[in-house]
Tab-separated table of C-alpha atoms and ligand atoms in Angstrom:
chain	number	residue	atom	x	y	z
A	640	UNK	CA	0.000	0.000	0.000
A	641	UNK	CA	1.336	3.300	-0.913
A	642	UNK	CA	2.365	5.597	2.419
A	643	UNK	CA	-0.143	8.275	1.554
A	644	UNK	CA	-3.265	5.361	1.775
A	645	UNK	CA	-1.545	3.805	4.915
A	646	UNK	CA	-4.466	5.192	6.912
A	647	UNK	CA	-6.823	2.858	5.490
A	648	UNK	CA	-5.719	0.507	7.914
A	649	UNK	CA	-6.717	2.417	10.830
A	650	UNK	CA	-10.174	2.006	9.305
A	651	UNK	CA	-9.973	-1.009	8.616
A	652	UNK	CA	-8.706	-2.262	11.681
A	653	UNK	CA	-11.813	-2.734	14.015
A	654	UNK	CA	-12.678	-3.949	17.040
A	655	UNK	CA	-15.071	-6.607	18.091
A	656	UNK	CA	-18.203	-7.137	20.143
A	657	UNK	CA	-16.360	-10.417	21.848
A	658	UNK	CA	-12.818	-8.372	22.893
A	659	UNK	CA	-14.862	-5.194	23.855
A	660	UNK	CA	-16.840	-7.900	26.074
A	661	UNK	CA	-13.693	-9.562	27.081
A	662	UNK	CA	-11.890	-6.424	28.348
A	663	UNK	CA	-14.626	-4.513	30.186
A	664	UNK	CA	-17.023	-7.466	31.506
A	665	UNK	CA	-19.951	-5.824	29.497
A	666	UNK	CA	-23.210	-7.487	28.736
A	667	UNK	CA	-23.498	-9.260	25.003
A	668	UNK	CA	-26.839	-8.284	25.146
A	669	UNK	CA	-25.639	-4.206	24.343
A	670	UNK	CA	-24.375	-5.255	20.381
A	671	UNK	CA	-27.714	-6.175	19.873
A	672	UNK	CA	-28.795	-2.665	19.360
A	673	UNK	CA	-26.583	-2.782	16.188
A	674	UNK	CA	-28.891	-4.516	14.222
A	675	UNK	CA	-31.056	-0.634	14.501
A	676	UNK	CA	-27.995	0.831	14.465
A	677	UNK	CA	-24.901	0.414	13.495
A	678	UNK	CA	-21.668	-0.009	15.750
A	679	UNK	CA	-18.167	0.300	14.437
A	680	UNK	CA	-15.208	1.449	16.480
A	681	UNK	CA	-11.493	1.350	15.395
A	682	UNK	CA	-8.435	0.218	17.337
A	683	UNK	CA	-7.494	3.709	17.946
A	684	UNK	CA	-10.525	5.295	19.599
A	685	UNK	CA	-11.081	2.158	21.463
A	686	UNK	CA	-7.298	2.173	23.064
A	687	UNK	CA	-8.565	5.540	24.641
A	688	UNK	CA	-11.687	4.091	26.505
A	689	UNK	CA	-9.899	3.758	29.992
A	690	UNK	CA	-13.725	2.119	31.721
A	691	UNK	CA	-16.981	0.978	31.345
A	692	UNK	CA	-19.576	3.918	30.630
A	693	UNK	CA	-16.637	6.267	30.634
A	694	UNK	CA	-17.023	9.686	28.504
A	695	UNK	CA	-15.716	7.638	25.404
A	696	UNK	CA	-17.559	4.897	26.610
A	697	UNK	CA	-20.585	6.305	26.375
A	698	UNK	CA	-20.061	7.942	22.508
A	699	UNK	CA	-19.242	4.491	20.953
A	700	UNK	CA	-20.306	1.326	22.363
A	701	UNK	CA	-24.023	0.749	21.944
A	702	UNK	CA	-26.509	1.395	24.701
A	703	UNK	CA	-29.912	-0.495	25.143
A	704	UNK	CA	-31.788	1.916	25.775
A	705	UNK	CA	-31.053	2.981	22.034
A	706	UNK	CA	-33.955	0.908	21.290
A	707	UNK	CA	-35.933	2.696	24.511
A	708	UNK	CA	-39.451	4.236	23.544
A	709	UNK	CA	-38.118	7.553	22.613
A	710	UNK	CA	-38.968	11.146	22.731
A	711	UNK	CA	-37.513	11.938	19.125
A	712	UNK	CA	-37.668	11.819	15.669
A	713	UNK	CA	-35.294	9.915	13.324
A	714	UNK	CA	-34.943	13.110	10.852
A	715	UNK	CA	-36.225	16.123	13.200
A	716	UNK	CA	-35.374	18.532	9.926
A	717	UNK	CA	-36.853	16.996	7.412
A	718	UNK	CA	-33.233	16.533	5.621
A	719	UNK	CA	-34.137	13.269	3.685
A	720	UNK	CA	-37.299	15.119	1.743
A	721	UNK	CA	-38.322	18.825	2.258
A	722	UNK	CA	-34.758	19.706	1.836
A	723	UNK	CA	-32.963	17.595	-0.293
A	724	UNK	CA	-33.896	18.755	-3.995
A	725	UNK	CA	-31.502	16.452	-5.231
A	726	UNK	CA	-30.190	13.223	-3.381
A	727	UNK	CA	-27.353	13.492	-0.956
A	728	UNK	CA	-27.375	17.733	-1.043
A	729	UNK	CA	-29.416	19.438	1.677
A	730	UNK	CA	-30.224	23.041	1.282
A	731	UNK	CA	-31.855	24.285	4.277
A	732	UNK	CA	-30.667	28.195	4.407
A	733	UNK	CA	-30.396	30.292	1.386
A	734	UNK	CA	-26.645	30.490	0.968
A	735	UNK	CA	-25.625	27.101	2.307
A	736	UNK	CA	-25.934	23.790	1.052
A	737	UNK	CA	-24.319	20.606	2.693
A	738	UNK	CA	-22.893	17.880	0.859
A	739	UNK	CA	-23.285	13.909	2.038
A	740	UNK	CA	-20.277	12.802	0.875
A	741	UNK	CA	-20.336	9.443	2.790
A	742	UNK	CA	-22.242	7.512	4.847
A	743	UNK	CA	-19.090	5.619	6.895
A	744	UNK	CA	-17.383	6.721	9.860
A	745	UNK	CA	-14.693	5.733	11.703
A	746	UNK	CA	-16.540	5.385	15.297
A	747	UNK	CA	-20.398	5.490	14.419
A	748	UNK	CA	-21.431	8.114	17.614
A	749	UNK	CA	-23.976	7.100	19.679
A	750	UNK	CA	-25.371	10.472	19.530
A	751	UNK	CA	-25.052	11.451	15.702
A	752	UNK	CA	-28.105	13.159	14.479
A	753	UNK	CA	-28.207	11.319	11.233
A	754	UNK	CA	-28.048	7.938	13.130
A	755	UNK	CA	-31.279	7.131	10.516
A	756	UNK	CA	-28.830	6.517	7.805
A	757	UNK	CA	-24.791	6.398	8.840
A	758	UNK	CA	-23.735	3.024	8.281
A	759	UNK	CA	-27.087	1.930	6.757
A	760	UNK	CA	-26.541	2.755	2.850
A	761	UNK	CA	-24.866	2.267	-0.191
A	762	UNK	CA	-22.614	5.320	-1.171
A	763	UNK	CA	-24.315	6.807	-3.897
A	764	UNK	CA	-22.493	10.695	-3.402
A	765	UNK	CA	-20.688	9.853	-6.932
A	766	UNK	CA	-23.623	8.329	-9.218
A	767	UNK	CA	-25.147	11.606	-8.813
A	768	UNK	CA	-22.301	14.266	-7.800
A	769	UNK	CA	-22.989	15.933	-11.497
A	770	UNK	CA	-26.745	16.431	-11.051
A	771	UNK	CA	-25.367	18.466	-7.472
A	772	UNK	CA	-22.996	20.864	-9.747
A	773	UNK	CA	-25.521	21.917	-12.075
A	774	UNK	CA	-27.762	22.275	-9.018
A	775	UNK	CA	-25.202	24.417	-7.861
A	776	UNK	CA	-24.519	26.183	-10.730
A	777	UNK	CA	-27.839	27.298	-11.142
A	778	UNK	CA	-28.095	28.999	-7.923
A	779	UNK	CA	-26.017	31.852	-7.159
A	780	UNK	CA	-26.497	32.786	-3.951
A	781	UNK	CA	-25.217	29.414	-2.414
A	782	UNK	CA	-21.761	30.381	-1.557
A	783	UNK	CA	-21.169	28.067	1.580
A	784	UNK	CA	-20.690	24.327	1.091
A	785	UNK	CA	-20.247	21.800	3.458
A	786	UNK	CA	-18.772	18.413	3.040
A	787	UNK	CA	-20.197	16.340	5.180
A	788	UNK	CA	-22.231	12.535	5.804
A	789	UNK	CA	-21.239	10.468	7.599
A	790	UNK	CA	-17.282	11.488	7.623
A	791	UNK	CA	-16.431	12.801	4.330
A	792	UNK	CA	-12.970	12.057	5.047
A	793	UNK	CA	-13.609	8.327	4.865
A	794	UNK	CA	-13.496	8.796	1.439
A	795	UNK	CA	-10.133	8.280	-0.798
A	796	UNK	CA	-7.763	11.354	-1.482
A	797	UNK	CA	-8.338	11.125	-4.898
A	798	UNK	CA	-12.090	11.390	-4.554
A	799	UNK	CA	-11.555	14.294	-2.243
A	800	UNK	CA	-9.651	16.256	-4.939
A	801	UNK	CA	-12.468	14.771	-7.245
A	802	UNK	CA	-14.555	16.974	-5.500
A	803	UNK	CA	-13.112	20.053	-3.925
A	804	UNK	CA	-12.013	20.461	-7.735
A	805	UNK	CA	-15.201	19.823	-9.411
A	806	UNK	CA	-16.889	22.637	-7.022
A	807	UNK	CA	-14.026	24.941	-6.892
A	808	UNK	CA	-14.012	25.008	-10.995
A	809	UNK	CA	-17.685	26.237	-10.600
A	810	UNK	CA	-17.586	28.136	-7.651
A	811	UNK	CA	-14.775	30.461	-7.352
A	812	UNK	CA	-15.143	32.532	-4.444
A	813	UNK	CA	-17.339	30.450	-2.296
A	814	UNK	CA	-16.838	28.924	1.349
A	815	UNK	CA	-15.891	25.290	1.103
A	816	UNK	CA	-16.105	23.481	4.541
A	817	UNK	CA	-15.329	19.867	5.466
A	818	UNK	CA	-16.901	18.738	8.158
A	819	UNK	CA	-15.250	15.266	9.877
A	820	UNK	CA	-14.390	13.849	12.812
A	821	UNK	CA	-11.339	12.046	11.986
A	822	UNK	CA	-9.251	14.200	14.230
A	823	UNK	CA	-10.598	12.916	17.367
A	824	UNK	CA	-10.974	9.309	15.892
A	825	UNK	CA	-8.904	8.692	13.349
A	826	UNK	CA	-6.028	11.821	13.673
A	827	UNK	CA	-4.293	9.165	11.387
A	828	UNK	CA	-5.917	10.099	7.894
A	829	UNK	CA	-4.515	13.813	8.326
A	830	UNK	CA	-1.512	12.833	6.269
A	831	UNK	CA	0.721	15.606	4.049
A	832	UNK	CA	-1.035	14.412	0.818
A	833	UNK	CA	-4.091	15.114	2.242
A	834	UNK	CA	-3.139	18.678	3.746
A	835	UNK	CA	-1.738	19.539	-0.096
A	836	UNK	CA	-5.133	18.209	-1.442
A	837	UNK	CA	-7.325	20.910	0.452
A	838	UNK	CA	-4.704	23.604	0.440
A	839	UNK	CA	-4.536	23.783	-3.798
A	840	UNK	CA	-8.306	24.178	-3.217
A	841	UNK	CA	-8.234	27.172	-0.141
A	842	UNK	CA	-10.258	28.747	1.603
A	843	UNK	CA	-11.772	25.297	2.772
A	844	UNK	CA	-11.919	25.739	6.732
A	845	UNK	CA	-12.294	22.125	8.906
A	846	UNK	CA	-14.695	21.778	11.761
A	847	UNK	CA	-13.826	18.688	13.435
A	848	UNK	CA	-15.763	17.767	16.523
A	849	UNK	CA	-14.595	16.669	19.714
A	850	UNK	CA	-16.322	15.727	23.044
A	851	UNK	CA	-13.673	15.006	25.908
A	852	UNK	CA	-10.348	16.498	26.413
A	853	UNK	CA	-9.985	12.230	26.516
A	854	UNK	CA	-10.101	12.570	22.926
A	855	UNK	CA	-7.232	14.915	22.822
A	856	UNK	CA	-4.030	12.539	22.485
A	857	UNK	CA	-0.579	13.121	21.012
A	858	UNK	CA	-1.908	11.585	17.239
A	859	UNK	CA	-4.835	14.627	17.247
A	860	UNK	CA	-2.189	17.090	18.171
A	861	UNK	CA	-0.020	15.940	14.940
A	862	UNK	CA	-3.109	16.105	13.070
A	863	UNK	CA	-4.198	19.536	14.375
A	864	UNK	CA	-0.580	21.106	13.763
A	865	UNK	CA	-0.010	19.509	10.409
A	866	UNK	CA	-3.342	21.008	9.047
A	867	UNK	CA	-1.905	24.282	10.695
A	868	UNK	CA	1.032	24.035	8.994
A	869	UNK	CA	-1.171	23.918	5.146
A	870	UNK	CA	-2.606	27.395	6.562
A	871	UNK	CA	-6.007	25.239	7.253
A	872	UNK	CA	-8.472	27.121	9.675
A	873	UNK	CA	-9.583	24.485	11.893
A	874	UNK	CA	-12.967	24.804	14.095
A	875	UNK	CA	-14.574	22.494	16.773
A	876	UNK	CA	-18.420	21.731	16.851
A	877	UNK	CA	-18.839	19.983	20.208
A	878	UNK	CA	-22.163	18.423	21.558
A	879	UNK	CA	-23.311	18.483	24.971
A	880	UNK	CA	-23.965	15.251	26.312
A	881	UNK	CA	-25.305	13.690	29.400
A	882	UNK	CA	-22.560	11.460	31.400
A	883	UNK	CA	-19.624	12.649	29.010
A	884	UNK	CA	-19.450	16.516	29.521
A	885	UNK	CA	-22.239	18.204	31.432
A	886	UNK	CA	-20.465	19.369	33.556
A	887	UNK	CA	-17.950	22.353	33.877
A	888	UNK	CA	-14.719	20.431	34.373
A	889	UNK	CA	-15.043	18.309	31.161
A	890	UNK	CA	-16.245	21.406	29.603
A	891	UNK	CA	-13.739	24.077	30.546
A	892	UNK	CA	-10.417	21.313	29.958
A	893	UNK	CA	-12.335	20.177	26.682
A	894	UNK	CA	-12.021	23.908	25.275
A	895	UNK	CA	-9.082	25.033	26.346
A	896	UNK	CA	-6.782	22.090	25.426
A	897	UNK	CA	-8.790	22.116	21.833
A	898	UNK	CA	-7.183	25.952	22.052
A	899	UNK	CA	-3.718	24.543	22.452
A	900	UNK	CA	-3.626	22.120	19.363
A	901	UNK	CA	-4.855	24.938	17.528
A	902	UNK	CA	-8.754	24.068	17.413
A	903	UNK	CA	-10.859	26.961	17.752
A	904	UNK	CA	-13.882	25.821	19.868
A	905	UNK	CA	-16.608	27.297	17.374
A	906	UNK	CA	-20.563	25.153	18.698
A	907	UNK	CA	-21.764	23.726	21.405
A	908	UNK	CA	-24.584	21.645	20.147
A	909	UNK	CA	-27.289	21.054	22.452
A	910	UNK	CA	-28.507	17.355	21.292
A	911	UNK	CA	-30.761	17.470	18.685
A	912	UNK	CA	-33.934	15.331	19.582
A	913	UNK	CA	-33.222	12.399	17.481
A	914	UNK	CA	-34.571	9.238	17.920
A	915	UNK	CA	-32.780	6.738	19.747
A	916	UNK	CA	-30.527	9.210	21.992
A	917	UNK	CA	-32.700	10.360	25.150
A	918	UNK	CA	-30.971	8.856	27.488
A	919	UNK	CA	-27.891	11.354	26.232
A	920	UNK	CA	-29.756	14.458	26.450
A	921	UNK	CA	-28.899	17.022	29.352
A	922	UNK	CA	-31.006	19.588	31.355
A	923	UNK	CA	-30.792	22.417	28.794
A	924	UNK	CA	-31.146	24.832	31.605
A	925	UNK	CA	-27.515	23.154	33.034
A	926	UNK	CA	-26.172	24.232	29.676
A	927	UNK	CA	-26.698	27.244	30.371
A	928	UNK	CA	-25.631	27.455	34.074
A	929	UNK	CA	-22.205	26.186	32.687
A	930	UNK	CA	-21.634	28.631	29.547
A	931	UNK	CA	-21.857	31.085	32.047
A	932	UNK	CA	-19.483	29.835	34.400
A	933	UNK	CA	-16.847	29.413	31.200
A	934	UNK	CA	-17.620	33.205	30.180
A	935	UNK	CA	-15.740	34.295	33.367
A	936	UNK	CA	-13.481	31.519	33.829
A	937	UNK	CA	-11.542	30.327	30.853
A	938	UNK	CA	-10.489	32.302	28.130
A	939	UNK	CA	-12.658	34.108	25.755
A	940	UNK	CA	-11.092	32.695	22.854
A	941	UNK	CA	-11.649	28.923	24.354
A	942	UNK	CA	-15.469	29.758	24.553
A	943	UNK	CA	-17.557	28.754	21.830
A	944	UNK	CA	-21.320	29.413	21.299
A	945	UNK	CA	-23.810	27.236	23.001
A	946	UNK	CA	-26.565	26.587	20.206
A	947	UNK	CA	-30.183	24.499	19.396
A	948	UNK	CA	-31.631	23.917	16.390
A	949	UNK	CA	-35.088	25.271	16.043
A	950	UNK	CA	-37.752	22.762	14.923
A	951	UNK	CA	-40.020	23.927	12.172
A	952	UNK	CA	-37.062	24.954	10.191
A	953	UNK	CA	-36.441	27.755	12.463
A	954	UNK	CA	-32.738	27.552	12.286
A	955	UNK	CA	-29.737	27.844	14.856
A	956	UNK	CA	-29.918	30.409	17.719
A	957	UNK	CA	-27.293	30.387	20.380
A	958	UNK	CA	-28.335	30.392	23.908
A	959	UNK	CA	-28.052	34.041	25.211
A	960	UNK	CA	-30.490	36.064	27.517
A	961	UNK	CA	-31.409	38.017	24.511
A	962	UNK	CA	-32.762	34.813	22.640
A	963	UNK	CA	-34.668	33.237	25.308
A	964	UNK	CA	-37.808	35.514	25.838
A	965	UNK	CA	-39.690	33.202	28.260
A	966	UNK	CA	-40.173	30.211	29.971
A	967	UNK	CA	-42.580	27.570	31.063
A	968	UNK	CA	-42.848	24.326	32.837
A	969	UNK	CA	-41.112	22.238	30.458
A	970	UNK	CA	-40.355	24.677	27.831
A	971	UNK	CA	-38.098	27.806	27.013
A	972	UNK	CA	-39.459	30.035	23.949
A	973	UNK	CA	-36.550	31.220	21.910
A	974	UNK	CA	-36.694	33.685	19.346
A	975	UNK	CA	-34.839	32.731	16.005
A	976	UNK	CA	-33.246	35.413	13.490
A	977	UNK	CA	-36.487	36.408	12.165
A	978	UNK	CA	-37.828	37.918	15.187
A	979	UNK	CA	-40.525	34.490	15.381
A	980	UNK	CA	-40.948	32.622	18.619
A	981	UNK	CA	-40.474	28.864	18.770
A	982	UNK	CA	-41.171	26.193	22.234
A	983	UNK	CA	-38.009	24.319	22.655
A	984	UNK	CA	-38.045	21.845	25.264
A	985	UNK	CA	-36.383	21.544	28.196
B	1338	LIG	S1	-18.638	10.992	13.021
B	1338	LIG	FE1	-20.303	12.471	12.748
B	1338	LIG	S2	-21.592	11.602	11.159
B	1338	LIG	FE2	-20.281	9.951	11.926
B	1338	LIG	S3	-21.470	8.936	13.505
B	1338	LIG	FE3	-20.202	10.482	14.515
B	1338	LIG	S4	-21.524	12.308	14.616
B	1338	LIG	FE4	-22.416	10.910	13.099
């Protein structure tokens, strides 16, 4: 294999239900939650799961109560119809579209909003990635593209360059952003030939997404300087989740080591209310308790903004006093960038 693919192996390299079982004592019964949804966890991320139910823990190995009655929706937005005028593109706001690249990972996250499909489909990003330029073409006041999935990263260097070229050739001056976790869980796959790939193509800004300063290791700090190093603006979009970082000791050393290898911490996520994830949800209300602790404590440029996604299409809002405009018993009522009031709750 040539050097520049050698990170293939990571992927390909996974771990087992029967040596997960062996090494922590844990149930059999847990992997059978995989047959909803898919579990897949390399030898890399799993080396960094210390204990059972640990803050890695609780991201990758399967939970029962996965399959638990459950509160949410499997596609809250409306991605897979309403806004997906052509297969695998979502346009949701006016100037941004995102791009599903790829429906692997290289850890499938307990808590990933498009749990519905990751892992579940055939790749079909390159049957139709010519019906998604002329789409683009066609509409000039997109000018923000994401790469996204699944991991878009997951996907070869050459079919990278396949892409970043194909949409740089059409649009010149636009945004191009690559959203992937391989930094936290596969820092591997941030090789030179990669960096080169993305830089001939600039600006294309990363947004990784870490949870735990756990997921902050030596290999991520190679990863995060090398990018540097291409002149690659790299951003973090964390999620808040119960038992891994609600509170403000995970969240204060999460941020500000992301700050030293060069990761600006850029979202918060509060969970979305997907199906199949209730049992990671936190208080919203302790989200906000803790951003405020942070704003005084750590530095400004470690803080990033604490956001939920409006249902009904009413977009992000971050959580600030002068967004939340009421409350009730189970509810805060948020108002989104159009002045309109939405329930959100708690
Ligand atoms: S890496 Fe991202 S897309 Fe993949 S399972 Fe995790 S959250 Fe979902």
């Amino acid at each position: 294999m040539h050097q520049k693919d050698q990170w293939k192996n990571y992927v390909s390299d996974l771990v087992t239900p029967e040596e997960i079982c062996d090494k922590f004592q844990a149930d059999k019964e847990i992997f059978k939650v995989h047959r909803v949804y898919p579990f897949r966890i390399n030898r890399y991320f799993f080396s960094l799961i210390k204990e059972k139910n640990d803050p890695l823990w609780l991201q990758a190995i399967p939970d029962e109560k996965e399959l638990c009655k459950s509160n949410g929706s499997e596609d809250p937005f409306l991605e897979d119809n309403i806004l997906s005028p052509v297969p695998n593109l979502i346009h949701r706001y006016k100037n941004r579209v995102i791009l599903l690249v790829s429906d692997k990972c290289a850890v499938y996250c307990r808590h990933c909003m498009r749990k519905r499909r990751v892992g579940l489909h055939e790749e079909t990003f390159f049957d139709n990635f010519s019906d998604i330029l002329n789409y683009l073409e066609s509409h000039d006041e997109i000018d923000d593209i994401i790469l996204s999935g699944g991991d878009p990263l997951l996907v070869s260097d050459e079919k990278i360059e396949f892409i970043l070229a194909g949409l740089r050739k059409i649009k010149k001056d636009s945004i191009l952003r690559i959203h992937t976790r391989t930094f936290s869980t596969l820092p591997q796959r941030i090789t030179e030939n990669l960096c080169k790939i993305i830089k001939k193509y600039e600006p294309v800004y990363i947004n990784t997404h870490f949870n735990h300063s756990m997921e902050i290791t030596g290999e991520t700090k190679k990863a995060s300087f090398k990018a540097c190093d291409y002149g690659i603006p790299l951003g973090c979009q964390s999620v808040f989740l119960k038992g891994v970082n609600d509170n403000f000791k995970a969240l204060s050393d999460l941020f500000t080591n992301l700050l030293k290898i060069k990761i600006k911490p850029y979202y918060l996520h509060h969970p979305d209310p997907i199906k199949g994830t209730d049992h990671l949800r936190p208080d919203i209300e302790k989200g906000i308790k803790i951003m405020k602790m942070l704003r005084g404590q750590i530095s400004g440029l470690a803080v990033p903004y604490y956001m939920i996604d409006l249902p009904d299409g009413g977009g992000k809002v971050p959580l600030l006093p002068e967004y939340i405009r009421g409350k009730g018993a189970d509810y805060i009522e948020v108002e989104n960038f159009k002045g309109k009031l939405y329930r959100y709750p708690l």
